[in-house]
Short mmCIF file of C-alpha atoms in Angstrom, two decimals:
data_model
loop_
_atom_site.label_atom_id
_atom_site.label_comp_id
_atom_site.label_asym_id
_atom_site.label_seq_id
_atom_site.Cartn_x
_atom_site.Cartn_y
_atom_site.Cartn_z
CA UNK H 1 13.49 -42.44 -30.88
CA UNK H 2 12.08 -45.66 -30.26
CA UNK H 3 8.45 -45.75 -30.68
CA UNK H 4 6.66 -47.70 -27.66
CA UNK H 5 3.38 -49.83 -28.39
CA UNK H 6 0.74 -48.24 -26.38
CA UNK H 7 -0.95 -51.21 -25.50
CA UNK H 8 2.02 -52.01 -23.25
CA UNK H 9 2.55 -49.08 -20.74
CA UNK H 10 -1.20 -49.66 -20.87
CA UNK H 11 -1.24 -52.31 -19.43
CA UNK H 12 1.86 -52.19 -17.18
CA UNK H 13 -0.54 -48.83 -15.60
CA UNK H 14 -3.33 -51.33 -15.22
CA UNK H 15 -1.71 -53.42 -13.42
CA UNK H 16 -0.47 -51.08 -10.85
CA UNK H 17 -3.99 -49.77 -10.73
CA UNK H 18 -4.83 -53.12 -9.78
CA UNK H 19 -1.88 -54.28 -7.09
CA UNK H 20 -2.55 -50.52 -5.64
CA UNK H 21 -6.49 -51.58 -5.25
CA UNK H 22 -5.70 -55.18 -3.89
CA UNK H 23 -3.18 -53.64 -1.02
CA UNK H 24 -5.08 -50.96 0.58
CA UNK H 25 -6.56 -52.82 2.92
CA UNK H 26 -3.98 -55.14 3.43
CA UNK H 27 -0.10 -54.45 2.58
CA UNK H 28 1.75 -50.90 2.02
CA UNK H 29 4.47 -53.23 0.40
CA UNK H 30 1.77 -53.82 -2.52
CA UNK H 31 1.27 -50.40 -2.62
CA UNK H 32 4.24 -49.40 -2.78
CA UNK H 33 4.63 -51.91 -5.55
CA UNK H 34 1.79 -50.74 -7.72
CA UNK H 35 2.86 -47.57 -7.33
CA UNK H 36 5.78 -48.61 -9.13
CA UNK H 37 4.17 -49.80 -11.98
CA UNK H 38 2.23 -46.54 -12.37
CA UNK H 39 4.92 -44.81 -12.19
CA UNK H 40 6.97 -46.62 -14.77
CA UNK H 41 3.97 -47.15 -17.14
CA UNK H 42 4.11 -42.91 -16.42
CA UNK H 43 7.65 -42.43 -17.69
CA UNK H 44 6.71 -44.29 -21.12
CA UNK H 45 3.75 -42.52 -21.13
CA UNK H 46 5.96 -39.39 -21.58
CA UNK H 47 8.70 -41.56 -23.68
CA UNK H 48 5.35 -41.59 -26.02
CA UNK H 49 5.17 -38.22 -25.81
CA UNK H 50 1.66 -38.60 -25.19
CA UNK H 51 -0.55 -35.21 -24.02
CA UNK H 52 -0.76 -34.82 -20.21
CA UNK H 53 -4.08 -32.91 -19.64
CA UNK H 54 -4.66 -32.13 -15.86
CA UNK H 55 -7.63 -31.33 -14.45
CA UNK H 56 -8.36 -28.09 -12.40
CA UNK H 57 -8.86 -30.86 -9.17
CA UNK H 58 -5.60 -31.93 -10.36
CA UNK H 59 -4.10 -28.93 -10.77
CA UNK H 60 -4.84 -27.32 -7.56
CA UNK H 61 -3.70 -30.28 -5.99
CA UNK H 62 -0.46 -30.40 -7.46
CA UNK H 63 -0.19 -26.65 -5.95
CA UNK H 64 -0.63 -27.69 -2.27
CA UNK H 65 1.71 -30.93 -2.57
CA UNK H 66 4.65 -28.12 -4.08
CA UNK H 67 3.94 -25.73 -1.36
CA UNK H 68 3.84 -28.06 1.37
CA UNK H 69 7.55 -28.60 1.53
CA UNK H 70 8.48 -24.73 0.97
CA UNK H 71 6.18 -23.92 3.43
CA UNK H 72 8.42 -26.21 6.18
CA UNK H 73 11.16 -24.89 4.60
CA UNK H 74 10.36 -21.53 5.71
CA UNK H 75 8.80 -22.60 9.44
CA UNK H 76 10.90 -22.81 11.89
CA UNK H 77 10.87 -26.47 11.43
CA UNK H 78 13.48 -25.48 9.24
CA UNK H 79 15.52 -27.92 6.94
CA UNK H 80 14.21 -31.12 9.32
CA UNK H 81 10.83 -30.77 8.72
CA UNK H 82 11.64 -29.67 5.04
CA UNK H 83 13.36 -33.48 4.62
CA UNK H 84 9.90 -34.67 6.43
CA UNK H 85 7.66 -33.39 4.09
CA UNK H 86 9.63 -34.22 0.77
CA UNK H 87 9.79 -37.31 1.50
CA UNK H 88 5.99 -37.90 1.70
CA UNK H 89 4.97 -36.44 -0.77
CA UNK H 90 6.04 -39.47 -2.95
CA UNK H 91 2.56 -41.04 -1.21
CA UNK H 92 -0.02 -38.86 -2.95
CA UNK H 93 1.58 -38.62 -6.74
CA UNK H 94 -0.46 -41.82 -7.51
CA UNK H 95 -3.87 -39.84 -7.94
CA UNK H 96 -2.51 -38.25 -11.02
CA UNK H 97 -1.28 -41.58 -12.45
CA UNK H 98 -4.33 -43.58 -11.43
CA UNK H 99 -6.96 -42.13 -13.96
CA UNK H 100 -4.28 -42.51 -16.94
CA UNK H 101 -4.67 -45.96 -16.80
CA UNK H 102 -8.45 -46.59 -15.00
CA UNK H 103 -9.84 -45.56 -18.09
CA UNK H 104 -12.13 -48.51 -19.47
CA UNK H 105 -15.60 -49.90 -17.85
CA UNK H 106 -14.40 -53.67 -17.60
CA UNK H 107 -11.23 -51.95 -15.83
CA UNK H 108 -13.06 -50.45 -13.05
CA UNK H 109 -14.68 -53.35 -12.57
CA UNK H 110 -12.35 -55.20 -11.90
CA UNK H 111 -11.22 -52.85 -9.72
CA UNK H 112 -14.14 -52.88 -7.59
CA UNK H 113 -13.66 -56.63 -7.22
CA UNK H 114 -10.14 -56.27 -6.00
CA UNK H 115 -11.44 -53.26 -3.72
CA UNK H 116 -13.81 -55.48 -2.40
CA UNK H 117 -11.51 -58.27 -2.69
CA UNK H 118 -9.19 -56.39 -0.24
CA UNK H 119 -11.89 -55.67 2.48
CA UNK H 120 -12.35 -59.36 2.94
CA UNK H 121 -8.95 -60.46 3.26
CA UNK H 122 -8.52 -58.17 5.55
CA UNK H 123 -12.08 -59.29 7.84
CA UNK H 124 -10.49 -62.38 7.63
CA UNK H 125 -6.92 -61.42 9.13
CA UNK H 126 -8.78 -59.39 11.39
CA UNK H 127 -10.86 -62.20 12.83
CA UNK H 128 -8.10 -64.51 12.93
CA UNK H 129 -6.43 -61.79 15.35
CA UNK H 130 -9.33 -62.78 17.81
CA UNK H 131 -8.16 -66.18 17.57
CA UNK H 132 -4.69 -66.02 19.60
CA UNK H 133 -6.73 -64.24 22.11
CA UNK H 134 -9.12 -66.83 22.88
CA UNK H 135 -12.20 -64.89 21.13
CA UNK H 136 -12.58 -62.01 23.37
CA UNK H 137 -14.04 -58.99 21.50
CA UNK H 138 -13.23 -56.66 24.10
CA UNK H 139 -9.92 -56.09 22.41
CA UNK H 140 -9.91 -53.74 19.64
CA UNK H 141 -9.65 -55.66 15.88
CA UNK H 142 -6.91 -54.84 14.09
CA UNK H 143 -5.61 -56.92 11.12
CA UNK H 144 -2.76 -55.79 8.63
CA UNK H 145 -2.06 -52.44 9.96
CA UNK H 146 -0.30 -51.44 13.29
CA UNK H 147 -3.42 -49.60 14.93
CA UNK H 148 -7.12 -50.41 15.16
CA UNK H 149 -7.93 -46.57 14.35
CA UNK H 150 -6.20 -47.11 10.76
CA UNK H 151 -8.62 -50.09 10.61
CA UNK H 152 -11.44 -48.10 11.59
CA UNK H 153 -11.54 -45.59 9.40
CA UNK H 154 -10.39 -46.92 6.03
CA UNK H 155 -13.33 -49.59 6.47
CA UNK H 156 -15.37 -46.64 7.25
CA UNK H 157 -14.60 -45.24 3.84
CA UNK H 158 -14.35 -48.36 2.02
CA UNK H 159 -17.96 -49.82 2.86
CA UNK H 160 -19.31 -46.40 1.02
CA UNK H 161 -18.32 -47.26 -2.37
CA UNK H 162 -18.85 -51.17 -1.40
CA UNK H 163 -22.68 -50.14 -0.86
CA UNK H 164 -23.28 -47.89 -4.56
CA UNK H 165 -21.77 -51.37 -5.79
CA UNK H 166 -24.74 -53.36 -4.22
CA UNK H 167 -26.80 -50.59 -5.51
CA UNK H 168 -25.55 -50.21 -9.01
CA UNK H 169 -25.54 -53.76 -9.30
CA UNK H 170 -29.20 -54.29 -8.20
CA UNK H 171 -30.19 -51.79 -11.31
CA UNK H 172 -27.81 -54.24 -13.56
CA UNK H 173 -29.82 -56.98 -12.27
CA UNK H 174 -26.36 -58.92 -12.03
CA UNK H 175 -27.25 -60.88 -8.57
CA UNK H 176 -23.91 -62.58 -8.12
CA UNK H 177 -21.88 -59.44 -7.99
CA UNK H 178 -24.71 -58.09 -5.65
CA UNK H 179 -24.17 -60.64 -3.51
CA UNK H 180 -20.49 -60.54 -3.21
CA UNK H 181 -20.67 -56.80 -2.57
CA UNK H 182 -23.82 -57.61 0.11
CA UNK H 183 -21.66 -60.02 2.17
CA UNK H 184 -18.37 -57.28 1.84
CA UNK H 185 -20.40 -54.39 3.08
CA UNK H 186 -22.11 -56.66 6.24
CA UNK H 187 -17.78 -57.42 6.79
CA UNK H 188 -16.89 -54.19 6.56
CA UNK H 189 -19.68 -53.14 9.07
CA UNK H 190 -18.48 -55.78 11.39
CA UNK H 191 -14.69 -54.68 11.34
CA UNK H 192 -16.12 -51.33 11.58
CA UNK H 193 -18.11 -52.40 14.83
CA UNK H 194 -15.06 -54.45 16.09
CA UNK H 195 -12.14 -51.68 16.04
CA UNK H 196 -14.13 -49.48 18.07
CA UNK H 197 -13.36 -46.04 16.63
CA UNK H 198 -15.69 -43.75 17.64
CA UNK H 199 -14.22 -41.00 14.88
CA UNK H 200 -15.18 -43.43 12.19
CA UNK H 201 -18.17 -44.22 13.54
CA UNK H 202 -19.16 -40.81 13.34
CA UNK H 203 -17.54 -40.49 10.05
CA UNK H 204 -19.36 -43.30 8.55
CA UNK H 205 -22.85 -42.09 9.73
CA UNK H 206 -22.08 -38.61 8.44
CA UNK H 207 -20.93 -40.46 4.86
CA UNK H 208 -24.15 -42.83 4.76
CA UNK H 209 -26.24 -39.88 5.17
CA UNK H 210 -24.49 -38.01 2.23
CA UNK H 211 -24.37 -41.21 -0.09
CA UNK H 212 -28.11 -41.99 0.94
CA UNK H 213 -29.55 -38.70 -0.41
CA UNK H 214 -28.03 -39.44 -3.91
CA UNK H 215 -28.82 -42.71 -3.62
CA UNK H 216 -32.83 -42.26 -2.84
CA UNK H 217 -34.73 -40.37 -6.38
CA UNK H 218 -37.54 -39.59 -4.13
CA UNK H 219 -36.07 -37.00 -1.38
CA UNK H 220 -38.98 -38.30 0.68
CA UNK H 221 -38.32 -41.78 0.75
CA UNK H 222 -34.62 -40.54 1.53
CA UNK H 223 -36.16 -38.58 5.28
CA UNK H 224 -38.48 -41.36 5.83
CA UNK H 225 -35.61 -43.19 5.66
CA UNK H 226 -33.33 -41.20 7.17
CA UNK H 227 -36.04 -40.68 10.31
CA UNK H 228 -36.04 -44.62 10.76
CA UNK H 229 -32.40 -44.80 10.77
CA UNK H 230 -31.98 -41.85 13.68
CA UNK H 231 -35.21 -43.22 15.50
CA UNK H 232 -33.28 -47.17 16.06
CA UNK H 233 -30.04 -45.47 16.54
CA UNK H 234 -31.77 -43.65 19.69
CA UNK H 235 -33.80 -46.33 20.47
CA UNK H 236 -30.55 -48.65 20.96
CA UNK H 237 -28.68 -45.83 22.58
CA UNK H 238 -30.90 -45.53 25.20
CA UNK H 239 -31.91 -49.07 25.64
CA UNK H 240 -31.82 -50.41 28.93
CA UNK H 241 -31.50 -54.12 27.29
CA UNK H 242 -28.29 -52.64 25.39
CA UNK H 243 -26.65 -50.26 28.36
CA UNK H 244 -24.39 -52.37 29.59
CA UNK H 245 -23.06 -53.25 25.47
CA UNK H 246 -19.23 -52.08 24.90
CA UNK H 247 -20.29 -50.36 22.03
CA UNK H 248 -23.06 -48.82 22.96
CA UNK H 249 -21.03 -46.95 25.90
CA UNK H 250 -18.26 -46.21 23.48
CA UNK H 251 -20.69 -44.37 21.54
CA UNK H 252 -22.09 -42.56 24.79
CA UNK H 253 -18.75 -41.88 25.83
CA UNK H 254 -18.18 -39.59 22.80
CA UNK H 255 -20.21 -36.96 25.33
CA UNK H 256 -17.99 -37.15 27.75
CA UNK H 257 -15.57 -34.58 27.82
CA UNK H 258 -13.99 -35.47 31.17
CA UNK H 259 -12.95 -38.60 30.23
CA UNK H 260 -9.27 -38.86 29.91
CA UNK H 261 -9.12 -39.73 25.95
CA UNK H 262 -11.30 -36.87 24.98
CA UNK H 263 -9.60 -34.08 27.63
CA UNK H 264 -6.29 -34.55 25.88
CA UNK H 265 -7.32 -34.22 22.87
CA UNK H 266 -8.77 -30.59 23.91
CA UNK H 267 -6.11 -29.99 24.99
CA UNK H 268 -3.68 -31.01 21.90
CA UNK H 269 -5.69 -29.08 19.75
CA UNK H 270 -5.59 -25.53 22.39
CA UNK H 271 -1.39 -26.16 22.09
CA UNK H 272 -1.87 -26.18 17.75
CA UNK H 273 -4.04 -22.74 17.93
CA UNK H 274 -1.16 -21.41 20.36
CA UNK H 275 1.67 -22.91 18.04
CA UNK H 276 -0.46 -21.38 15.08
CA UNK H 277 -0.37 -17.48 16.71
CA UNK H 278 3.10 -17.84 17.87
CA UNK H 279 4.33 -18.85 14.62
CA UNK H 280 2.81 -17.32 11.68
CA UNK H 281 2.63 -17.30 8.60
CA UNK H 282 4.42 -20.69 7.76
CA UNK H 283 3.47 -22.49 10.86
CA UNK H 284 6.11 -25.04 13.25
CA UNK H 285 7.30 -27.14 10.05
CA UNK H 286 5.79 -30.89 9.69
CA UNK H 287 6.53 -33.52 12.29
CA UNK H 288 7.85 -30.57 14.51
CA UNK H 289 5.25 -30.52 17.24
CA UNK H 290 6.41 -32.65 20.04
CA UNK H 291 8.39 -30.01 21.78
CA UNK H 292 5.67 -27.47 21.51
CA UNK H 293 3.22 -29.20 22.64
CA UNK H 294 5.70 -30.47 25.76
CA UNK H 295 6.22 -27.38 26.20
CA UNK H 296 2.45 -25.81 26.15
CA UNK H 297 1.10 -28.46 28.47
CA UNK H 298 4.60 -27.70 31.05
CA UNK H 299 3.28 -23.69 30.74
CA UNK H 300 -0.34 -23.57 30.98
CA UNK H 301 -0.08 -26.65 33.75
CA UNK H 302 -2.37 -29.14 32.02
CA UNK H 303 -1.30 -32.01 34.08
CA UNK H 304 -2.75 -31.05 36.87
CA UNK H 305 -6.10 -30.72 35.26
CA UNK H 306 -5.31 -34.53 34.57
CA UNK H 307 -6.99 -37.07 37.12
CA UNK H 308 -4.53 -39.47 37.82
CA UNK H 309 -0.82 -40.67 37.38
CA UNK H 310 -1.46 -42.42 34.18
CA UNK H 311 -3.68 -39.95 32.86
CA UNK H 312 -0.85 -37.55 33.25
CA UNK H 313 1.76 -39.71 31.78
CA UNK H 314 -0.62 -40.44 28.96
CA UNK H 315 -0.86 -36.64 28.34
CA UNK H 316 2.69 -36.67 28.62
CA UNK H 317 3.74 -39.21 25.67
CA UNK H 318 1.08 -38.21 23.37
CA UNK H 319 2.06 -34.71 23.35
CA UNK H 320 5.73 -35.59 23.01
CA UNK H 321 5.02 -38.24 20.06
CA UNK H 322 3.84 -34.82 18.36
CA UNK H 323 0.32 -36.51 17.40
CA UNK H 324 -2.34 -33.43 17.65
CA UNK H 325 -5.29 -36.36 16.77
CA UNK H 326 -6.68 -34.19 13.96
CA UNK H 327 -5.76 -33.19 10.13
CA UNK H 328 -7.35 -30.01 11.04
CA UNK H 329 -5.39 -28.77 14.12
CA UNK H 330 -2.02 -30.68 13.15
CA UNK H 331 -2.12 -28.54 9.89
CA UNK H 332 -3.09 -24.93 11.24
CA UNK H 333 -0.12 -25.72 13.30
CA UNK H 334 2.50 -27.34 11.18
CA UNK H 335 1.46 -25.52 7.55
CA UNK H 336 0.59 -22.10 9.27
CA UNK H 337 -1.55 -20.06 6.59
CA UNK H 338 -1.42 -22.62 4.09
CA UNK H 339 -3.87 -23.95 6.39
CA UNK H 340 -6.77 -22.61 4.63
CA UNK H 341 -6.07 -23.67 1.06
CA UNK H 342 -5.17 -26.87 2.33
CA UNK H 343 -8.72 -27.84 3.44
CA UNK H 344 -9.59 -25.74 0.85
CA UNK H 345 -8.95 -28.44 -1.53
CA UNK H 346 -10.31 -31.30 -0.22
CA UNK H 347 -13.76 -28.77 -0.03
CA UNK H 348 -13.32 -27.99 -3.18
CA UNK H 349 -12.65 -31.71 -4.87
CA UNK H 350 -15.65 -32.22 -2.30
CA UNK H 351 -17.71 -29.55 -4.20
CA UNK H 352 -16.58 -30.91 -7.98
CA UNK H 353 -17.80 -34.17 -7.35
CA UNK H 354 -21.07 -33.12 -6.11
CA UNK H 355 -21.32 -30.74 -8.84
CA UNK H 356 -20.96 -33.97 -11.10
CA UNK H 357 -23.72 -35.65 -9.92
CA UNK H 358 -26.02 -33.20 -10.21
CA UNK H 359 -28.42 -33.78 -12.81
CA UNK H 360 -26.53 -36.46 -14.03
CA UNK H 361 -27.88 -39.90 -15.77
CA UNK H 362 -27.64 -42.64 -13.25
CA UNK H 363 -25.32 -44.53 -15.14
CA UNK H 364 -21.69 -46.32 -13.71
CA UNK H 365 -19.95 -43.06 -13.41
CA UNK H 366 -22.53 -41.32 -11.26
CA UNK H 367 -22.42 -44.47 -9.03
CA UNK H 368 -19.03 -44.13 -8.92
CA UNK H 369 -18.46 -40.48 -7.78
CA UNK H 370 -21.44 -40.89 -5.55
CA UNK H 371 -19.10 -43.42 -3.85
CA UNK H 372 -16.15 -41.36 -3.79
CA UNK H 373 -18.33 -38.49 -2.56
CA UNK H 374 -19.08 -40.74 0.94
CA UNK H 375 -15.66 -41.58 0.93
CA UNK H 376 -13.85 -38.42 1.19
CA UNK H 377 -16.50 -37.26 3.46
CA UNK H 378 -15.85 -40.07 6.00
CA UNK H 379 -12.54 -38.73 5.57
CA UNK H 380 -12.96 -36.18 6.24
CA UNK H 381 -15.09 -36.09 9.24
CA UNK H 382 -12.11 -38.78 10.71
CA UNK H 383 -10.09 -35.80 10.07
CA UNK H 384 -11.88 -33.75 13.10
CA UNK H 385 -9.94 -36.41 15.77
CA UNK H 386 -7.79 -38.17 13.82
CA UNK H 387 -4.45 -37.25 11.77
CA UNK H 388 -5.73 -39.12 8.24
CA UNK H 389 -3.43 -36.62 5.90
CA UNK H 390 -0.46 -37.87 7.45
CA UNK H 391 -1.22 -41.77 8.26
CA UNK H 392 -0.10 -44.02 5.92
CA UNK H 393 -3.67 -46.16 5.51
CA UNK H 394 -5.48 -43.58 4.92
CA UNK H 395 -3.63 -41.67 2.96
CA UNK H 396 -3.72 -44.05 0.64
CA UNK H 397 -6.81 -44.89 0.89
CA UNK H 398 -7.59 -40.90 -0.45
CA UNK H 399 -4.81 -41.23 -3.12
CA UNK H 400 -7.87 -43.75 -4.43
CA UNK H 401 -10.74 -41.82 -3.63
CA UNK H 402 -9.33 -39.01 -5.80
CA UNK H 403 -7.86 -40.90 -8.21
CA UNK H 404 -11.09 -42.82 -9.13
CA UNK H 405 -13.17 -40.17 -9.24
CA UNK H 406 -10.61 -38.35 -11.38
CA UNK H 407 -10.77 -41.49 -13.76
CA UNK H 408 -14.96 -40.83 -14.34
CA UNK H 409 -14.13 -37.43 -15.28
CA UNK H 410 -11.62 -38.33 -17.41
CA UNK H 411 -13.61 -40.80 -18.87
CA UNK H 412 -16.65 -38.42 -20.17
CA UNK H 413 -13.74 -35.76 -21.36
CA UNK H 414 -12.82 -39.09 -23.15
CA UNK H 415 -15.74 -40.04 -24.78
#
């Protein structure tokens, strides 16, 4: 057998590693492309008959992604949804190659770089969007992706590893790369601000608070801080200078559980408990639950709860594009009882990484997973209204969460 130089696949990995960071906020082409080179650096990998050691993260993982496909198999979403699922499943095997080849220092930081790299490319796009429409922010920013809610939340999850750069960087007392990361977190906030998604609003609040209390060595500089930070988001809440701002009432409007966006989704997620008891244990099958839905709205007479033509036809065509507008309630109704160790996993990646930190020298690693920790969380908590397990963007976007923090554990077993 021919006997491959490691240096090579090596390098071929890296350099997926590094087209797959570059493109996740700005082409699923690239992506698709460094995933490419991971996987081929993968195959020589084995042709070098090197060890494959997986993690129990890893492991568990790998569990869920097998059964996710049997699981449609058996639903009544039958062979259909079986095809579905198989096929995207192809989207998630690049957090096991990822932390083959993000193994050196230098190499993850270049990697931040390109992450941050990424952001700004995309604030850029984004902006230019505003452009053709003679600047008016009322519309919604979107740049490289199709919807503003994909732009939402992966800048919601990308400014929380941006901001342990600034940090990590300030203890390095390397000002240029603090600077860099400084001006991509303010862009990131401003995209953030622009796309108007209240689920990644939320989610990036919940995420700063997590990332914050790792962040701050004194716990009560971290609720001083924390009590400033509620106190001005009140204060502008309920300003009467700032109650006429469109952001400020599409934070208010979060409350409002008449209005028509958030009274569908109540309703979506009633039809996935009903789709959930009528079809246990393996659920309606992925991408299966237009027609349920349809018909759950059609029996329990939900449009006429609905104020409004439009409202009602808006009802209509959501439910029938089979969107339930949550990972939580899509699953329960699509995966049945697999449900449970489904969210399972991402609690208990969730738990591993905060187990890591514990007690752990500040050094780039802890940084790191502290980022990945905010990450996942704002994905999380955009998981509560939106479907992030099964859009593309974000998906991604968690293939890299869990593939970089997989690389900093790898690392230490490493060294």
């Amino acid at each position: 057998m021919i006997k491959i130089d490691q240096s090579i696949y090596n390098r071929i990995g890296e350099i997926g590693v590094y087209i797959y960071t570059l493109s996740l906020f700005i082409s699923k082409s690239g992506i698709s492309i460094g995933l490419g080179f991971l996987i081929l650096a993968f195959l020589l990998y084995l042709w070098d008959k090197r060890r494959i050691s997986l993690t129990v993260e890893e492991k568990y993982t790998l569990v869920i992604l097998i059964l996710l496909p049997i699981f449609s198999l058996l639903s009544v979403g039958g062979s259909y949804s079986f095809q579905r699922a198989l096929e995207k499943s192809y989207r998630y095997i690049g957090l096991f190659f990822i932390p083959l080849f993000l193994q050196k220092d230098k190499i993850v930081e270049r990697v931040l770089s390109l992450f941050s790299l990424s952001i700004v490319i995309s604030f850029i796009n984004g902006i230019s969007f505003y452009k053709k429409f003679k600047w008016n922010f009322n519309i919604r920013l979107i740049s490289f992706s199709s919807n503003p809610l994909d732009e939402a939340h992966i800048m919601a999850m990308g400014s929380m590893l941006v901001l342990v750069a600034i940090i990590y960087y300030v203890k390095e007392k390397k000002w240029l790369y603090t600077l860099f990361y400084s001006i991509t977190f303010m862009l990131s906030l401003i995209a953030l601000v622009f796309t108007q998604g209240r689920g990644a609003w939320i989610g990036f609040v919940v995420a700063l608070f997590i990332v914050l209390f790792f962040l701050f060595k004194s716990k009560k500089n971290f609720i001083i801080a924390m009590l400033a930070i509620s106190l001005l988001g009140y204060g502008a809440i309920n300003s009467k200078v700032l109650e006429n701002n469109r952001y400020i009432k599409r934070i208010v409007s979060i409350t409002n559980a008449d209005a028509t966006s958030p009274k569908i989704r109540i309703f979506l997620w009633e039809s996935s408990i009903d789709m959930f008891k009528n079809n246990l244990p393996f659920g309606i099958g992925r991408d299966n639950a237009g027609k349920f839905a349809l018909e759950y709205m059609e029996k329990n007479k939900k449009y006429d709860e609905m104020k409004g033509k439009w409202a009602k036809l808006e009802l209509k065509n959501i439910a029938g594009s089979g969107n339930l507008h949550s990972m939580y309630f899509t699953s329960l109704a699509e995966e049945g009882i697999l449900f449970f160790p489904f969210i399972g996993m991402f609690l208990f990646i969730l738990y591993r990484q905060v187990r890591y930190c514990i007690r752990r020298e500040r050094d780039m690693n802890y940084y790191i997973v502290v980022g990945t920790i905010g990450m996942l969380v704002a994905f999380l908590v955009g998981g509560l209204t939106e479907n992030v397990w099964r859009e593309i963007w974000k998906s991604n976007m968690l293939v890299f969460i869990i593939g970089l923090y997989l690389s900093r554990i790898k690392n230490i077993e490493r060294g």
